[in-house]
mmCIF file of C-alpha atoms in Angstrom:
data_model
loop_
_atom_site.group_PDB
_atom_site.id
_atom_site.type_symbol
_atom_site.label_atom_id
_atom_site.label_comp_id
_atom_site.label_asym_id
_atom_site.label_seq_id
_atom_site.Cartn_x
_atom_site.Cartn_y
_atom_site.Cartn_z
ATOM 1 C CA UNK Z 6 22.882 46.283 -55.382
ATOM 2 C CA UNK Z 7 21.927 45.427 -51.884
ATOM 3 C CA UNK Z 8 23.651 42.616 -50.100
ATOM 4 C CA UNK Z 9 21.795 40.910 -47.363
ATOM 5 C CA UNK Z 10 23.453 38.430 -44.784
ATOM 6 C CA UNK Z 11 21.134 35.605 -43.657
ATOM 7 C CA UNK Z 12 21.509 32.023 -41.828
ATOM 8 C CA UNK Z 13 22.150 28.921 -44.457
ATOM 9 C CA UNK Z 14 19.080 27.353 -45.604
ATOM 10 C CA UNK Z 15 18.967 23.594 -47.070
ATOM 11 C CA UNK Z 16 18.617 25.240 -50.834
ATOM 12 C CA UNK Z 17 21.689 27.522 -50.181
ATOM 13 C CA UNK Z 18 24.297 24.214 -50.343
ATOM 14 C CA UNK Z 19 24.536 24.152 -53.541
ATOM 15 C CA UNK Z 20 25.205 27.184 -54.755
ATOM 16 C CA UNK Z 21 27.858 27.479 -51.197
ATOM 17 C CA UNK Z 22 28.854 23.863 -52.939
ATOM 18 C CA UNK Z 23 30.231 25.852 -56.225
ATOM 19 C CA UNK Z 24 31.439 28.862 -54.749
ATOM 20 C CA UNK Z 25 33.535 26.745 -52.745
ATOM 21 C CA UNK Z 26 34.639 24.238 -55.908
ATOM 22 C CA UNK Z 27 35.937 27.182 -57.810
ATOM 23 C CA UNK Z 28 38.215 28.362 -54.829
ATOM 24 C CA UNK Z 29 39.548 25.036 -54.824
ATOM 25 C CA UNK Z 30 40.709 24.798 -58.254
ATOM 26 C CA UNK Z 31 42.057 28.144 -57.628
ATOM 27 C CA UNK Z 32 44.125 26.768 -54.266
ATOM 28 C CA UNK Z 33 45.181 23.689 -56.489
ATOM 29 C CA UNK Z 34 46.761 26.453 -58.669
ATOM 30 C CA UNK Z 35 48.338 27.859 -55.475
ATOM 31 C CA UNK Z 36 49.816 24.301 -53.920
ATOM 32 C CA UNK Z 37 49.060 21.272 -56.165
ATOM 33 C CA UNK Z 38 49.851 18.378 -53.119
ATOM 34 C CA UNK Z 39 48.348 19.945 -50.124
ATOM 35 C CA UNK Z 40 45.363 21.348 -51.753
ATOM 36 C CA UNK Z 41 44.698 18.324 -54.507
ATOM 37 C CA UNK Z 42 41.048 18.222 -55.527
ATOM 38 C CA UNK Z 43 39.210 15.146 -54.714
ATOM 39 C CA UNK Z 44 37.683 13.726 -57.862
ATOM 40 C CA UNK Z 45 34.370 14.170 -56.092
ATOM 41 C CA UNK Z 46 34.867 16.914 -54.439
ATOM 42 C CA UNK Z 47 31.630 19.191 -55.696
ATOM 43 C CA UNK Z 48 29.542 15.900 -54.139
ATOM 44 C CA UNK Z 49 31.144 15.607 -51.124
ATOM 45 C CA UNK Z 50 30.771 19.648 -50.361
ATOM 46 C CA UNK Z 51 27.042 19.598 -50.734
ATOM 47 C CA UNK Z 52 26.821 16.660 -48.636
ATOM 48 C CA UNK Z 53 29.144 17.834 -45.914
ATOM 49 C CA UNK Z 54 27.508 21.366 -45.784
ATOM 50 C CA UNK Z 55 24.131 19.672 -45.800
ATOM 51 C CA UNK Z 56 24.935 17.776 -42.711
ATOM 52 C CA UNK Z 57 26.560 21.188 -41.227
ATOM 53 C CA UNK Z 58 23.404 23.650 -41.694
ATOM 54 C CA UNK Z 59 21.551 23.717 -38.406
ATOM 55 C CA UNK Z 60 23.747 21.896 -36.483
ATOM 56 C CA UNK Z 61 23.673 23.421 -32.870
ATOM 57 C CA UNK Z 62 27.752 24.092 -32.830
ATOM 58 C CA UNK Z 63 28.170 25.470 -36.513
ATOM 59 C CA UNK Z 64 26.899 28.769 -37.624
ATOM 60 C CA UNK Z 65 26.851 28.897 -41.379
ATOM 61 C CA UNK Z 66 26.021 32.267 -43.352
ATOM 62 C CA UNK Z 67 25.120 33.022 -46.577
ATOM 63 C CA UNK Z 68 25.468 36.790 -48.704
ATOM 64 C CA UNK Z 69 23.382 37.293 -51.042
ATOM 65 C CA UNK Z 70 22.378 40.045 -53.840
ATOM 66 C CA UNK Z 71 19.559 39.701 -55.942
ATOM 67 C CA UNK Z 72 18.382 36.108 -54.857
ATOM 68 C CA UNK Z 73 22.168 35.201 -55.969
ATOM 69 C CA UNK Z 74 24.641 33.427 -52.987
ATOM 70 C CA UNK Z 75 27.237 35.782 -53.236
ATOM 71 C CA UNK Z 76 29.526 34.465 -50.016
ATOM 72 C CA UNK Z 77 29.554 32.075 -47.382
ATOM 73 C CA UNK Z 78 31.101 31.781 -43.555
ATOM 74 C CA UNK Z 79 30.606 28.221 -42.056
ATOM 75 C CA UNK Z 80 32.045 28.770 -38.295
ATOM 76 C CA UNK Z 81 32.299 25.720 -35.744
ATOM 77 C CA UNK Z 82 34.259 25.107 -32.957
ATOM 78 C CA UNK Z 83 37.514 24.457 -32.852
ATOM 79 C CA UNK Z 84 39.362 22.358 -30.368
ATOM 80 C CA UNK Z 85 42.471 23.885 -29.052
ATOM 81 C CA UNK Z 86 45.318 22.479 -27.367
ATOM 82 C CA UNK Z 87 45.312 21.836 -23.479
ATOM 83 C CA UNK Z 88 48.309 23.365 -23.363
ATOM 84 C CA UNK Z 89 46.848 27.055 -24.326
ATOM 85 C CA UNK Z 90 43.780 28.747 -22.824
ATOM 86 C CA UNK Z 91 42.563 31.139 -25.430
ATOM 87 C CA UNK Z 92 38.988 30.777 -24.404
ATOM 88 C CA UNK Z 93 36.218 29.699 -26.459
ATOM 89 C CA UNK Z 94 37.292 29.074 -30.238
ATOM 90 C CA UNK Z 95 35.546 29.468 -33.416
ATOM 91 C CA UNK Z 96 36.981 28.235 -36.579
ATOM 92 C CA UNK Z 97 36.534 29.732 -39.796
ATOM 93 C CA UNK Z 98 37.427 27.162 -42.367
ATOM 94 C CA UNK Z 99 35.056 27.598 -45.102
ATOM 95 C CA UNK Z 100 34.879 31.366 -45.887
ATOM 96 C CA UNK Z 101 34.286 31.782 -49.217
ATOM 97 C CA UNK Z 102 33.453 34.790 -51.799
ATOM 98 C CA UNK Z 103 32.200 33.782 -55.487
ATOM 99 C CA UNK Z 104 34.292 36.454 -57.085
ATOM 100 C CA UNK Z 105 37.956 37.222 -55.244
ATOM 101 C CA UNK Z 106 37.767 40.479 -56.142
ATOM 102 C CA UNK Z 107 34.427 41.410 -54.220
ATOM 103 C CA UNK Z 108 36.390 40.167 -50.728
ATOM 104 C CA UNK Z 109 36.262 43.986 -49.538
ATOM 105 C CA UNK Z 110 32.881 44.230 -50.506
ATOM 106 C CA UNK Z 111 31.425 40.738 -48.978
ATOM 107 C CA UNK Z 112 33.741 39.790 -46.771
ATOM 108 C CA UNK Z 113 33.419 42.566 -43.843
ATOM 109 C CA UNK Z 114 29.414 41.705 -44.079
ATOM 110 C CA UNK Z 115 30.092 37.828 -43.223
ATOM 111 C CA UNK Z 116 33.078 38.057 -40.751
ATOM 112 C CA UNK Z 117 30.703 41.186 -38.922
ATOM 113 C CA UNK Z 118 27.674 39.105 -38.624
ATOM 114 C CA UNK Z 119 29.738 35.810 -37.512
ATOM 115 C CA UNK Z 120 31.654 38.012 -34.867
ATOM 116 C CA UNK Z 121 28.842 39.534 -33.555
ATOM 117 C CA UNK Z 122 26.805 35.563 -33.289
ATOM 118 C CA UNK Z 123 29.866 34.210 -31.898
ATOM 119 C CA UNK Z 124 30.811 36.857 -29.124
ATOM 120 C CA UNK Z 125 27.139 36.517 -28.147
ATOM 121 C CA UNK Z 126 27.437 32.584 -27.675
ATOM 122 C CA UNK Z 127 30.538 33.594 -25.352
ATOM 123 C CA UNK Z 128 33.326 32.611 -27.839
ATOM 124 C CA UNK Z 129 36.273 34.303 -27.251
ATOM 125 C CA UNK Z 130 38.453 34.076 -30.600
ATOM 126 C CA UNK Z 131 38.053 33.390 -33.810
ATOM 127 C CA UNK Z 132 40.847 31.401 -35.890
ATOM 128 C CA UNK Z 133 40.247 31.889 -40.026
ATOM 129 C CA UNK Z 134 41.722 29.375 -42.728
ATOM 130 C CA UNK Z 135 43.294 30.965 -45.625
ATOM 131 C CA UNK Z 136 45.833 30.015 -48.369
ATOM 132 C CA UNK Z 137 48.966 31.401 -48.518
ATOM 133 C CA UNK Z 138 48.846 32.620 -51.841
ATOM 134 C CA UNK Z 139 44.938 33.752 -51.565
ATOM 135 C CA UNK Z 140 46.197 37.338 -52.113
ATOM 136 C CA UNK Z 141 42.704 39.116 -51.936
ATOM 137 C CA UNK Z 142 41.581 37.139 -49.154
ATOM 138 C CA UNK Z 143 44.931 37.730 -47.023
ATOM 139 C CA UNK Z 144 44.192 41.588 -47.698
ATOM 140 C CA UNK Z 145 41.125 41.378 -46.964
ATOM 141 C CA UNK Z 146 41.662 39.688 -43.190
ATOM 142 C CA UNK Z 147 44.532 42.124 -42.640
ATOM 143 C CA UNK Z 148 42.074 44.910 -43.187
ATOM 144 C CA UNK Z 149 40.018 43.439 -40.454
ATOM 145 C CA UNK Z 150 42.247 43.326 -37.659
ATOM 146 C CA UNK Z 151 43.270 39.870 -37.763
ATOM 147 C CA UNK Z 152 46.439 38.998 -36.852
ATOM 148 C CA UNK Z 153 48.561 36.072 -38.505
ATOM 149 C CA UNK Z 154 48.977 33.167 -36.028
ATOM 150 C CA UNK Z 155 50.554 30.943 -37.814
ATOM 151 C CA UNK Z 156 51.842 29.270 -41.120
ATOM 152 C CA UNK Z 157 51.673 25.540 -42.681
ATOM 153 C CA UNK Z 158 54.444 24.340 -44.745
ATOM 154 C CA UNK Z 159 54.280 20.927 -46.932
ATOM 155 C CA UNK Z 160 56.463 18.900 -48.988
ATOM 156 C CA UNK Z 161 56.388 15.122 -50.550
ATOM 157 C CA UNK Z 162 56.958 12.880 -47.926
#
């Protein structure tokens, strides 16, 4: 099976829609407060990666394999504080695979491409979300030669 990696189209969001709905029920497993599932949550995916696709700052991929959206990497960029110059940032906050075992497989085909787009529109670093207890995902970015930056705890207020 031959994967191809292509730039989102308008009829990709919904299938980017429930890739990303099922990770979310599967972070709502992980951390039941911080990641809580709005009720319309599906809706307000296709709408918000509707509005993302072909927007000037945000570069949004798609995998595919056999006319079927395997993957997704939405990058856009990231304000960082003035109080650290790491040059241009990209953040990767919707990365999603539709199976977490085919990270390995997928993954290093998105993150490639998206490195490769991004260094040639002069951005310097790239920053990638990813939950704590996303075990195949976490493997799968330490296999690639990122480094962990930094951790988020939560609690009830």
């Amino acid at each position: 099976m031959s994967i191809i990696v292509r730039a989102c189209l308008p009829e990709d969001v919904s299938a980017m829609a429930e890739i990303a709905e099922a990770r979310r029920v599967r972070y709502e497993a992980f951390e039941p407060l911080f990641w809580k599932k709005a009720q319309d949550s599906l809706e307000m995916s296709r709408a918000f990666f509707a509005h993302l696709i072909g927007q000037s700052d945000t570069l949004c991929l798609v995998a595919e394999a056999d006319e079927q959206t395997i993957g997704f990497l939405i990058a856009t960029t990231a304000r960082v504080p003035p109080v650290v110059a790491p040059g241009t940032t990209a953040m990767v906050d919707d990365f999603c695979v539709a199976k977490p075992d085919r990270w390995g497989e997928v993954g290093p085909l998105l993150l490639d491409a998206a490195r490769a787009t991004l260094r040639e529109n002069g951005f310097a670093q790239i920053v990638v979300v990813c939950g704590f207890k996303d075990i195949e995902k976490t493997a799968f970015l330490e296999s690639q030669d990122l480094s962990l930056a930094s951790t988020w705890w939560t609690a009830p207020a």
